[in-house]
Coordinates of C-alpha atoms in Angstrom, one line a residue:
Chain H
X901 CA -151.6 96.6 47.7
X902 CA -154.6 94.4 48.4
X903 CA -157.8 96.3 48.3
X904 CA -160.1 93.4 47.6
X905 CA -162.3 92.6 50.6
X906 CA -162.2 88.9 49.9
X907 CA -158.4 88.9 50.0
X908 CA -158.5 90.9 53.2
X909 CA -160.7 88.4 54.9
X910 CA -158.5 85.6 53.7
X911 CA -155.5 87.2 55.1
X912 CA -157.2 87.6 58.5
X913 CA -157.9 83.8 58.3
X914 CA -154.2 83.2 57.7
X915 CA -153.2 85.3 60.7
X916 CA -155.8 83.6 63.0
X917 CA -154.5 80.3 61.8
X918 CA -151.0 81.3 62.6
X919 CA -151.9 82.2 66.2
X920 CA -153.7 78.8 66.4
X921 CA -150.5 77.0 65.3
X922 CA -148.6 78.9 68.0
X923 CA -151.1 77.9 70.7
X924 CA -151.2 74.3 69.7
X925 CA -147.4 74.0 69.4
X926 CA -146.9 75.6 72.8
X927 CA -149.6 73.3 74.3
X928 CA -148.0 70.2 72.9
X929 CA -144.6 71.4 74.0
X930 CA -145.7 71.3 77.6
X931 CA -148.0 68.4 77.2
X932 CA -151.1 70.4 78.3
X933 CA -154.5 70.5 76.5
X934 CA -154.8 74.2 77.1
X935 CA -153.3 75.1 73.8
X936 CA -155.8 73.0 71.9
X937 CA -158.6 74.6 73.8
X938 CA -157.4 78.1 72.8
X939 CA -157.4 76.9 69.2
X940 CA -161.0 75.7 69.6
X941 CA -161.9 79.2 70.7
X942 CA -160.0 80.7 67.8
X943 CA -162.0 78.4 65.5
X944 CA -165.3 79.5 66.9
X945 CA -164.2 83.1 66.6
X946 CA -163.1 82.7 63.0
X947 CA -166.4 81.0 62.1
X948 CA -168.3 83.9 63.6
X949 CA -166.0 86.5 62.0
X950 CA -166.2 84.9 58.5
X951 CA -170.0 84.6 58.5
X952 CA -170.5 88.2 59.4
X953 CA -167.7 89.4 57.2
X954 CA -168.9 87.6 54.1
X955 CA -172.4 88.8 54.6
X956 CA -171.0 92.3 54.7
X957 CA -169.0 91.7 51.6
X958 CA -172.1 90.5 49.7
X959 CA -174.0 93.6 50.9
X960 CA -171.2 95.9 49.9
X961 CA -170.9 94.3 46.5
X962 CA -174.6 94.9 45.9
X963 CA -174.2 98.5 46.8
X964 CA -171.0 99.4 45.0
X965 CA -170.7 96.7 42.4
X966 CA -167.0 96.2 43.3
X967 CA -165.0 94.7 46.1
X968 CA -162.8 97.7 46.7
X969 CA -162.3 98.2 50.5
X970 CA -161.9 102.0 49.9
X971 CA -165.3 102.2 48.3
X972 CA -166.9 101.6 51.7
X973 CA -165.7 104.8 53.3
X974 CA -169.0 106.6 53.5
X975 CA -169.0 106.5 57.2
X976 CA -166.3 109.2 57.6
X977 CA -165.3 109.2 61.3
Chain E
X923 CA -156.6 45.5 65.4
X924 CA -154.8 46.9 62.4
X925 CA -154.0 44.5 59.6
X926 CA -150.6 42.9 59.8
X927 CA -150.0 43.5 56.1
X928 CA -151.1 47.0 55.5
X929 CA -150.2 47.0 51.8
X930 CA -152.3 43.9 51.2
X931 CA -155.2 45.4 53.0
X932 CA -154.9 48.7 51.1
X933 CA -154.7 46.9 47.7
X934 CA -157.5 44.6 48.6
X935 CA -159.8 47.3 49.8
X936 CA -159.0 49.5 46.7
X937 CA -159.7 46.7 44.3
X938 CA -162.9 45.5 46.0
X939 CA -164.2 49.1 46.4
X940 CA -163.5 50.1 42.8
X941 CA -164.9 46.9 41.3
X942 CA -168.0 47.1 43.6
X943 CA -168.5 50.7 42.3
X944 CA -168.3 49.5 38.7
X945 CA -170.7 46.7 39.5
X946 CA -173.1 49.1 41.1
X947 CA -173.5 50.9 37.9
X948 CA -174.9 47.7 36.4
X949 CA -176.9 46.8 39.5
X950 CA -178.5 50.2 39.7
X951 CA -179.6 50.1 36.1
X952 CA -181.0 46.6 36.5
X953 CA -182.8 47.3 39.8
X954 CA -184.2 50.6 38.6
X955 CA -185.5 48.8 35.5
X956 CA -187.0 46.1 37.7
X957 CA -188.8 48.6 39.9
X958 CA -190.0 50.5 36.9
X959 CA -191.3 47.4 35.1
X960 CA -188.8 47.3 32.2
X961 CA -185.7 45.3 31.3
X962 CA -182.6 47.4 31.7
X963 CA -179.2 46.4 30.1
X964 CA -179.5 42.7 29.3
X965 CA -177.7 42.3 26.0
X966 CA -173.9 42.3 26.7
X967 CA -172.8 39.1 28.5
X968 CA -174.9 37.1 31.0
X969 CA -177.7 39.3 32.5
X970 CA -176.0 42.3 30.8
X971 CA -173.1 42.1 33.3
X972 CA -170.5 43.0 30.7
X973 CA -172.3 46.2 30.0
X974 CA -170.0 47.8 32.6
X975 CA -166.9 46.6 30.7
X976 CA -168.3 48.0 27.4
X977 CA -169.0 51.3 29.1
X978 CA -165.5 51.4 30.6
X979 CA -164.0 50.8 27.1
X980 CA -166.1 53.5 25.7
X981 CA -165.3 56.0 28.4
X982 CA -161.5 55.3 28.1
X983 CA -161.6 55.7 24.4
X984 CA -163.4 59.0 24.4
X985 CA -161.7 62.2 23.6
X986 CA -160.5 63.9 26.8
X987 CA -161.7 67.4 26.0
X988 CA -161.1 70.5 28.1
X989 CA -163.2 73.4 27.0
X990 CA -161.1 76.4 25.9
X991 CA -163.0 78.8 28.2
X992 CA -162.4 76.6 31.3
X993 CA -159.8 77.3 34.0
X994 CA -157.6 74.4 33.0
X995 CA -155.7 73.6 36.3
X996 CA -158.8 73.6 38.5
X997 CA -160.8 71.8 35.8
X998 CA -158.4 68.9 35.9
X999 CA -157.9 68.8 39.7
X1000 CA -161.7 68.7 40.5
X1001 CA -162.5 65.1 39.5
X1002 CA -159.4 63.9 41.2
X1003 CA -160.4 65.4 44.6
X1004 CA -163.6 63.3 44.9
X1005 CA -161.7 60.1 44.2
X1006 CA -159.0 60.9 46.6
X1007 CA -161.3 62.0 49.5
X1008 CA -163.7 59.0 49.1
X1009 CA -160.9 56.5 48.8
X1010 CA -159.1 58.0 51.8
X1011 CA -162.2 57.6 53.8
X1012 CA -162.2 53.9 53.1
X1013 CA -158.9 53.7 55.0
X1014 CA -160.7 54.0 58.4
X1015 CA -163.7 51.7 57.6
X1016 CA -163.4 48.5 59.7
X1017 CA -164.6 45.7 57.3
X1018 CA -163.9 43.1 59.9
X1019 CA -161.3 42.6 62.6
X1020 CA -158.0 42.6 60.7
X1021 CA -159.3 44.0 57.5
X1022 CA -158.8 47.7 58.1
X1023 CA -156.0 49.9 56.8
X1024 CA -155.5 52.1 59.9
X1025 CA -157.4 52.0 63.1
X1026 CA -157.2 55.7 64.0
X1027 CA -158.6 56.8 67.4
X1028 CA -160.3 59.8 65.6
X1029 CA -161.5 57.7 62.7
X1030 CA -165.0 59.1 62.9
X1031 CA -163.7 62.7 62.7
X1032 CA -161.4 61.6 59.8
X1033 CA -164.5 60.4 57.9
X1034 CA -166.3 63.6 58.6
X1035 CA -163.3 65.7 57.5
X1036 CA -162.9 63.7 54.2
X1037 CA -166.6 64.0 53.4
X1038 CA -166.5 67.7 54.0
X1039 CA -163.5 68.0 51.7
X1040 CA -165.3 66.1 49.0
X1041 CA -167.5 69.2 48.4
X1042 CA -164.6 71.0 46.8
X1043 CA -164.7 68.5 43.9
X1044 CA -168.2 69.5 42.9
X1045 CA -167.9 73.2 43.7
X1046 CA -164.6 73.6 41.8
X1047 CA -165.8 71.6 38.9
X1048 CA -168.8 73.9 38.7
X1049 CA -166.7 77.0 38.9
X1050 CA -163.9 75.9 36.5
X1051 CA -166.4 74.9 33.8
X1052 CA -167.3 78.6 33.4
X1053 CA -170.8 77.8 32.3
X1054 CA -173.9 79.1 34.1
X1055 CA -175.5 75.7 34.6
X1056 CA -172.4 74.3 36.0
X1057 CA -171.9 77.3 38.2
X1058 CA -175.5 76.9 39.5
X1059 CA -174.9 73.3 40.2
X1060 CA -171.7 74.1 42.1
X1061 CA -173.4 76.8 44.2
X1062 CA -176.2 74.4 45.0
X1063 CA -173.7 71.7 46.0
X1064 CA -171.9 74.1 48.3
X1065 CA -175.0 75.3 50.1
X1066 CA -176.4 71.8 50.4
X1067 CA -173.2 70.3 51.7
X1068 CA -172.6 72.9 54.3
X1069 CA -176.2 72.6 55.6
X1070 CA -176.3 68.9 55.7
X1071 CA -172.9 68.3 57.1
X1072 CA -173.8 70.2 60.3
X1073 CA -176.5 67.8 61.4
X1074 CA -174.7 64.8 59.9
X1075 CA -171.9 65.3 62.5
X1076 CA -174.4 66.1 65.2
X1077 CA -176.4 63.0 64.6
X1078 CA -173.3 60.9 65.0
X1079 CA -172.4 62.4 68.3
X1080 CA -175.1 60.3 70.0
X1081 CA -173.3 57.1 68.8
X1082 CA -170.0 58.6 70.1
X1083 CA -171.6 59.3 73.5
X1084 CA -172.9 55.7 73.8
X1085 CA -169.7 54.1 72.6
X1086 CA -167.4 56.6 74.4
X1087 CA -164.9 56.7 71.5
X1088 CA -164.3 58.1 68.1
X1089 CA -162.6 54.9 67.0
X1090 CA -164.8 53.0 64.5
X1091 CA -163.7 49.5 65.7
X1092 CA -164.4 50.5 69.3
X1093 CA -167.9 51.6 68.2
X1094 CA -168.5 48.2 66.6
X1095 CA -167.3 46.4 69.7
X1096 CA -169.6 48.5 71.8
X1097 CA -172.6 47.1 69.8
X1098 CA -172.0 43.5 70.9
X1099 CA -175.1 43.6 73.2
X1100 CA -177.4 45.9 71.2
X1101 CA -177.1 47.5 67.8
X1102 CA -177.1 51.3 68.1
X1103 CA -180.0 51.6 65.7
X1104 CA -182.3 50.8 68.6
X1105 CA -181.2 53.5 71.2
X1106 CA -180.3 55.9 68.4
X1107 CA -183.1 55.5 66.0
X1108 CA -183.6 59.2 65.5
X1109 CA -179.8 59.6 65.0
X1110 CA -180.0 56.8 62.4
X1111 CA -182.7 58.4 60.5
X1112 CA -180.9 61.8 60.5
X1113 CA -177.7 60.2 59.4
X1114 CA -179.4 58.3 56.6
X1115 CA -180.9 61.5 55.2
X1116 CA -177.7 63.4 55.6
X1117 CA -175.9 60.5 54.0
X1118 CA -178.1 60.5 50.9
X1119 CA -177.5 64.3 50.7
X1120 CA -173.8 63.9 51.1
X1121 CA -173.7 61.3 48.4
X1122 CA -175.8 63.6 46.2
X1123 CA -178.3 60.9 45.5
X1124 CA -181.9 61.4 44.5
X1125 CA -184.0 63.0 46.0
X1126 CA -181.1 65.3 47.0
X1127 CA -179.3 65.3 43.6
X1128 CA -179.9 69.0 43.0
X1129 CA -176.3 69.8 42.0
X1130 CA -176.8 67.7 38.8
X1131 CA -180.5 68.0 38.4
X1132 CA -180.6 67.0 34.8
X1133 CA -184.1 68.3 34.1
X1134 CA -183.2 71.9 34.9
X1135 CA -179.4 72.2 34.9
X1136 CA -178.3 70.1 31.9
X1137 CA -176.0 67.9 34.0
X1138 CA -175.1 70.4 36.7
X1139 CA -171.5 70.6 37.7
X1140 CA -170.3 68.0 35.2
X1141 CA -171.9 69.4 32.1
X1142 CA -168.6 70.1 30.5
X1143 CA -166.8 66.9 31.5
X1144 CA -166.3 64.0 29.2
X1145 CA -164.2 60.9 28.9
X1146 CA -162.4 59.6 32.0
X1147 CA -162.9 62.9 33.9
X1148 CA -166.6 62.3 33.8
X1149 CA -165.9 58.7 34.6
X1150 CA -164.2 59.7 37.8
X1151 CA -167.2 61.8 39.0
X1152 CA -169.4 58.8 38.1
X1153 CA -167.4 56.2 39.9
X1154 CA -166.9 58.7 42.7
X1155 CA -170.6 59.0 43.2
X1156 CA -171.0 55.2 43.5
X1157 CA -168.0 55.0 45.8
X1158 CA -169.7 57.6 47.9
X1159 CA -172.8 55.4 48.1
X1160 CA -170.7 52.4 49.2
X1161 CA -169.0 54.5 51.8
X1162 CA -172.2 55.9 53.3
X1163 CA -173.7 52.4 53.3
X1164 CA -170.7 51.0 55.1
X1165 CA -170.7 53.8 57.6
X1166 CA -174.3 53.2 58.4
X1167 CA -173.5 49.5 58.9
X1168 CA -170.6 50.3 61.1
X1169 CA -172.2 53.0 63.2
X1170 CA -175.8 51.7 63.6
X1171 CA -176.0 48.0 62.6
X1172 CA -173.1 46.4 64.4
X1173 CA -170.6 46.3 61.5
X1174 CA -169.1 42.8 61.2
X1175 CA -171.1 41.4 64.2
X1176 CA -173.4 38.5 63.5
X1177 CA -173.7 34.8 64.1
X1178 CA -172.5 31.8 62.1
X1179 CA -171.1 33.6 59.0
X1180 CA -167.6 35.0 58.8
X1181 CA -167.5 38.7 59.8
X1182 CA -166.7 40.1 56.4
X1183 CA -169.7 38.4 54.9
X1184 CA -172.0 39.9 57.5
X1185 CA -170.5 43.3 56.8
X1186 CA -171.0 42.9 53.0
X1187 CA -174.6 41.7 53.5
X1188 CA -175.6 44.7 55.6
X1189 CA -173.8 47.1 53.3
X1190 CA -175.5 45.6 50.3
X1191 CA -178.9 46.0 51.8
X1192 CA -178.3 49.7 52.3
X1193 CA -177.0 50.1 48.8
X1194 CA -180.2 48.6 47.5
X1195 CA -182.2 50.9 49.8
X1196 CA -180.4 53.9 48.2
X1197 CA -181.3 52.7 44.7
X1198 CA -184.9 52.1 45.8
X1199 CA -185.0 55.7 47.1
X1200 CA -183.9 56.9 43.7
X1201 CA -186.6 54.8 42.0
X1202 CA -189.4 56.0 44.2
X1203 CA -188.9 59.6 45.3
X1204 CA -189.1 62.8 43.3
X1205 CA -186.5 65.5 43.5
X1206 CA -186.9 68.2 46.1
X1207 CA -187.0 71.9 45.3
X1208 CA -184.0 73.8 46.4
X1209 CA -185.6 76.0 49.0
X1210 CA -187.5 73.0 50.4
X1211 CA -184.1 71.3 50.8
X1212 CA -182.5 74.2 52.7
X1213 CA -185.4 74.9 55.0
X1214 CA -185.9 71.2 55.7
X1215 CA -182.2 71.0 56.6
X1216 CA -182.0 74.0 58.9
X1217 CA -185.5 74.1 60.4
X1218 CA -186.3 70.4 60.9
X1219 CA -183.2 68.3 60.8
X1220 CA -180.9 70.5 62.8
X1221 CA -183.2 71.0 65.8
X1222 CA -184.0 67.2 65.8
X1223 CA -180.3 66.4 65.8
X1224 CA -179.7 68.8 68.7
X1225 CA -182.6 67.2 70.6
X1226 CA -181.3 63.8 69.9
X1227 CA -177.9 64.8 71.3
X1228 CA -179.3 66.4 74.4
X1229 CA -181.6 63.5 75.2
X1230 CA -178.8 60.9 74.6
X1231 CA -176.5 62.9 76.8
X1232 CA -179.0 63.2 79.6
X1233 CA -179.7 59.5 79.5
X1234 CA -176.0 58.6 79.5
X1235 CA -175.5 60.9 82.5
X1236 CA -178.5 59.5 84.3
X1237 CA -177.4 55.9 83.6
X1238 CA -174.0 56.2 85.2
Chain A
X897 CA -143.3 62.1 62.8
X898 CA -140.5 64.7 62.8
X899 CA -140.1 64.5 59.1
X900 CA -143.9 64.7 58.6
X901 CA -144.0 67.8 60.7
X902 CA -141.3 69.6 58.8
X903 CA -142.6 68.7 55.4
X904 CA -146.1 69.8 56.3
X905 CA -144.6 73.0 57.7
X906 CA -142.8 73.8 54.5
X907 CA -145.9 73.0 52.4
X908 CA -147.9 75.3 54.6
X909 CA -145.5 78.2 54.3
X910 CA -145.1 77.9 50.5
X911 CA -148.9 77.6 49.9
X912 CA -149.6 80.5 52.2
X913 CA -147.1 82.7 50.3
X914 CA -148.8 81.6 47.1
X915 CA -152.2 82.4 48.6
X916 CA -151.3 86.0 49.3
X917 CA -149.7 86.5 45.9
X918 CA -152.4 85.1 43.6
X919 CA -154.6 87.4 41.6
X920 CA -157.5 85.0 41.0
X921 CA -159.6 84.7 44.2
X922 CA -160.4 81.0 43.6
X923 CA -156.8 80.1 43.0
X924 CA -155.8 81.9 46.2
X925 CA -158.5 80.0 48.1
X926 CA -157.2 76.7 46.7
X927 CA -153.8 77.4 48.0
X928 CA -155.2 78.5 51.4
X929 CA -157.1 75.2 51.6
X930 CA -153.8 73.4 50.9
X931 CA -152.1 75.4 53.6
X932 CA -154.9 74.6 56.1
X933 CA -154.6 70.9 55.3
X934 CA -150.8 71.1 55.8
X935 CA -151.3 72.7 59.2
X936 CA -153.7 69.9 60.1
X937 CA -151.0 67.4 59.3
X938 CA -148.6 69.3 61.4
X939 CA -151.0 69.3 64.3
X940 CA -151.4 65.6 64.0
X941 CA -147.6 65.2 64.0
X942 CA -147.4 67.4 67.1
X943 CA -149.7 65.0 68.9
X944 CA -153.0 67.0 68.7
X945 CA -155.3 64.7 66.7
X946 CA -158.6 66.3 67.8
X947 CA -157.5 69.8 66.7
X948 CA -156.1 68.3 63.4
X949 CA -159.5 66.8 62.7
X950 CA -161.3 70.0 63.6
X951 CA -159.0 72.0 61.4
X952 CA -160.0 69.9 58.4
X953 CA -163.7 69.7 59.3
X954 CA -164.4 73.3 60.4
X955 CA -161.6 75.4 58.7
X956 CA -161.1 73.6 55.4
X957 CA -164.5 72.0 55.2
X958 CA -166.8 74.7 56.3
X959 CA -165.2 78.2 56.5
X960 CA -163.4 77.8 53.2
X961 CA -166.4 76.4 51.5
X962 CA -168.2 79.6 52.5
X963 CA -165.4 81.7 50.9
X964 CA -165.6 79.7 47.7
X965 CA -169.4 80.0 47.8
X966 CA -169.3 83.8 48.1
X967 CA -166.6 84.1 45.4
X968 CA -168.7 81.9 43.1
X969 CA -171.8 83.9 43.9
X970 CA -170.1 87.2 43.0
X971 CA -168.8 85.4 39.8
X972 CA -166.0 88.0 39.4
X973 CA -164.3 86.4 36.4
X974 CA -161.3 87.8 34.5
X975 CA -162.2 91.5 35.0
X976 CA -161.6 91.2 38.8
X977 CA -158.2 89.5 38.2
X978 CA -157.1 92.3 36.0
X979 CA -158.3 94.9 38.5
X980 CA -156.4 93.0 41.2
X981 CA -153.3 93.0 39.1
X982 CA -153.5 96.8 38.8
X983 CA -153.9 97.2 42.5
X984 CA -151.0 94.8 43.2
X985 CA -148.6 97.0 41.2
X986 CA -146.5 99.5 43.0
X987 CA -143.4 99.1 45.1
X988 CA -145.2 99.4 48.4
X989 CA -144.6 95.8 49.2
X990 CA -140.9 95.8 48.5
X991 CA -139.9 97.3 51.8
X992 CA -141.9 95.0 54.1
X993 CA -140.8 92.0 52.1
X994 CA -137.2 92.9 52.4
X995 CA -137.5 93.6 56.1
X996 CA -139.4 90.4 56.8
X997 CA -136.9 88.5 54.8
X998 CA -134.2 89.7 57.2
X999 CA -136.3 88.6 60.1
X1000 CA -136.9 85.2 58.5
X1001 CA -133.2 84.8 58.0
X1002 CA -132.6 85.6 61.6
X1003 CA -135.2 83.1 62.8
X1004 CA -133.7 80.4 60.5
X1005 CA -130.2 81.1 61.9
X1006 CA -131.5 81.0 65.5
X1007 CA -133.4 77.7 64.9
X1008 CA -130.4 76.1 63.3
X1009 CA -128.1 77.1 66.1
X1010 CA -130.3 76.2 68.9
X1011 CA -130.7 72.6 70.2
X1012 CA -133.9 71.4 68.6
X1013 CA -136.5 70.3 71.1
X1014 CA -138.6 67.3 70.4
X1015 CA -141.7 68.0 68.3
X1016 CA -144.2 65.7 70.0
X1017 CA -143.9 65.2 73.7
X1018 CA -146.9 63.0 73.8
X1019 CA -150.3 62.6 72.2
X1020 CA -153.0 64.6 73.9
X1021 CA -156.1 62.6 73.2
X1022 CA -159.6 64.1 72.6
X1023 CA -160.8 63.0 76.0
X1024 CA -158.3 65.1 77.8
X1025 CA -159.2 68.1 75.7
X1026 CA -162.9 67.6 76.4
X1027 CA -162.4 67.3 80.1
X1028 CA -160.4 70.5 80.3
X1029 CA -162.8 72.3 77.9
X1030 CA -165.9 71.5 80.0
X1031 CA -164.0 71.9 83.3
X1032 CA -161.9 75.0 83.9
X1033 CA -162.8 76.6 80.5
X1034 CA -166.6 76.2 80.8
X1035 CA -167.1 80.0 80.9
X1036 CA -165.1 80.2 77.7
X1037 CA -167.5 77.7 76.0
X1038 CA -170.4 79.8 77.1
X1039 CA -168.8 83.0 75.8
X1040 CA -168.0 81.3 72.5
X1041 CA -171.6 80.1 72.2
X1042 CA -172.8 83.7 72.8
X1043 CA -170.4 85.0 70.2
X1044 CA -171.7 82.4 67.7
X1045 CA -175.3 83.4 68.5
X1046 CA -174.4 87.0 67.9
X1047 CA -172.8 86.1 64.6
X1048 CA -175.8 84.1 63.6
X1049 CA -178.2 87.0 64.3
X1050 CA -175.8 89.5 62.6
X1051 CA -175.4 87.4 59.5
X1052 CA -179.2 86.9 59.3
X1053 CA -179.7 90.6 59.6
X1054 CA -177.2 91.4 56.9
X1055 CA -178.4 88.8 54.6
X1056 CA -182.1 89.8 54.7
X1057 CA -183.6 91.1 51.5
X1058 CA -182.5 94.6 50.9
X1059 CA -185.0 97.2 52.0
X1060 CA -186.6 98.9 49.0
X1061 CA -186.0 102.4 50.2
X1062 CA -182.2 102.0 50.6
X1063 CA -182.0 100.2 47.3
X1064 CA -183.8 103.0 45.5
X1065 CA -181.5 105.5 47.1
X1066 CA -178.4 103.7 45.9
X1067 CA -179.9 103.1 42.5
X1068 CA -180.4 106.8 42.1
X1069 CA -176.9 107.4 43.2
X1070 CA -175.3 105.0 40.7
X1071 CA -177.0 106.4 37.6
X1072 CA -176.3 109.9 36.5
X1073 CA -178.7 111.5 38.9
X1074 CA -176.1 112.5 41.4
X1075 CA -175.5 115.9 40.1
X1076 CA -178.5 117.5 41.8
X1077 CA -178.0 116.0 45.3
X1078 CA -174.3 116.3 46.0
X1079 CA -172.8 115.5 49.4
X1080 CA -170.5 113.0 50.9
X1081 CA -172.8 110.0 50.6
X1082 CA -173.0 110.3 46.9
X1083 CA -169.3 110.6 46.5
X1084 CA -168.8 107.5 48.6
X1085 CA -171.3 105.5 46.7
X1086 CA -169.2 105.5 43.6
X1087 CA -166.1 105.6 45.6
X1088 CA -163.0 106.0 43.6
X1089 CA -164.2 107.2 40.2
X1090 CA -162.2 110.3 39.2
X1091 CA -165.2 112.2 38.0
X1092 CA -166.8 112.3 41.5
X1093 CA -167.5 115.9 42.5

């Protein structure tokens, strides 16, 4: 199991990149620019997600002194 | 536009770039000495020119030591990355019509991509050395490169707007009437500053600030691995100088002389300017560097882009 | 171009698998960067040069540098790799891997049986993408810019110097003083240590 927050964020990047590949491949299959535009939006979204995510990781690391995702369960909902 | 014999062009550009980089080591020491009122290397060969050869022999003969606490794989890869990325960038530089390895239609983006990959060399070298000074150097390099790359690309977009293309030879052709340094003077200044920071030259040489960090990211490197960082830095200076020439000073354009000669003259002038910068400016403090980048340069680059866009739209 | 596409695809898949199986975060990041570069080459082979360049500049050149920066700043070292190895144990992943292996085999079978379509129909140059982006998709650009602004504000907020009061509270939690205050917050602060109340 991966509990390391950094690895979790990296895996999200892999998945986002996978959807990007699908969009670009579909766009180039039909010769339309729309697929590439969706990829640009994914890119913007990934940049936003990573900046906030990594800031959170740094903050959590300062609080708990480890990167365990389960350590951040104080907000029991 | 692309050279008819690509292999010849590749070999030629490689040989010229690498020997120029080696020559620059000598040139920088001599010029620095001139500006600081001393002699510099003048013993080996005429004007000390063979000093470079002597240094090369020394560097090749040195023991190629990898510290036992280092992360071996990453430690070995890191110096190779900078050579690969810088030399790949030379593939899209149009030295003159016909002397270009590949005339990509996204050449400018290719250059930006390669220069952003070059950061990894420094960052990974700092991390793999497993030494606090190296790590600090690597951290500084990462922060500096991310900050300065943003407005480096933004400052170039004014040129792209005026030329209407990402292709470098099209950008040179578009400067037949007027060099872009005139309408894009702000963009030129921004790119010059970002270029100095990307090449990690003084006053932006914080990753290897030798008065505080030993030698920064390459403290643990010796022998040819250090040589690769060293040559890579000079190759970076040549690359940035040639990009300034291509983007703002009309590349190979000029009267009477053959195009290549014009290109080399302009490039050489900028290389000397880089060395003069090192001779005259003190190093910045790190927080000054970051706030300068984000609070002054980035808004200026955005302003430049907006004004250029408005003018281009109004002109049509 | 066909061959370049397939080679880049294989490189991307292999390096991604290596990414998710590494224990050392920096090694994983290196493989992820290789994977992104391979995807960029595949994009170029598919006739999408603009996106290929942006993949290198933004993904590999900026987002991944941020990751490396954070990993270096935490400076986890060998201890983290050992902890990661302990977490990675267990047979939880065997089932998913087997099932997805079956799916991959099916996909390979289907691809090999089907008539392969051409990879690159034609090159879509940056100009076309730009015209479409600032034409029908203008609202998307605005939304993306708002999202980025939100992320900027969020990251600045999270990255501000820690407030002294909160810091003091957590400091108290982490050294032995938690006995006399009890409650959920304290338990969560130390998380998974077995001696939590």
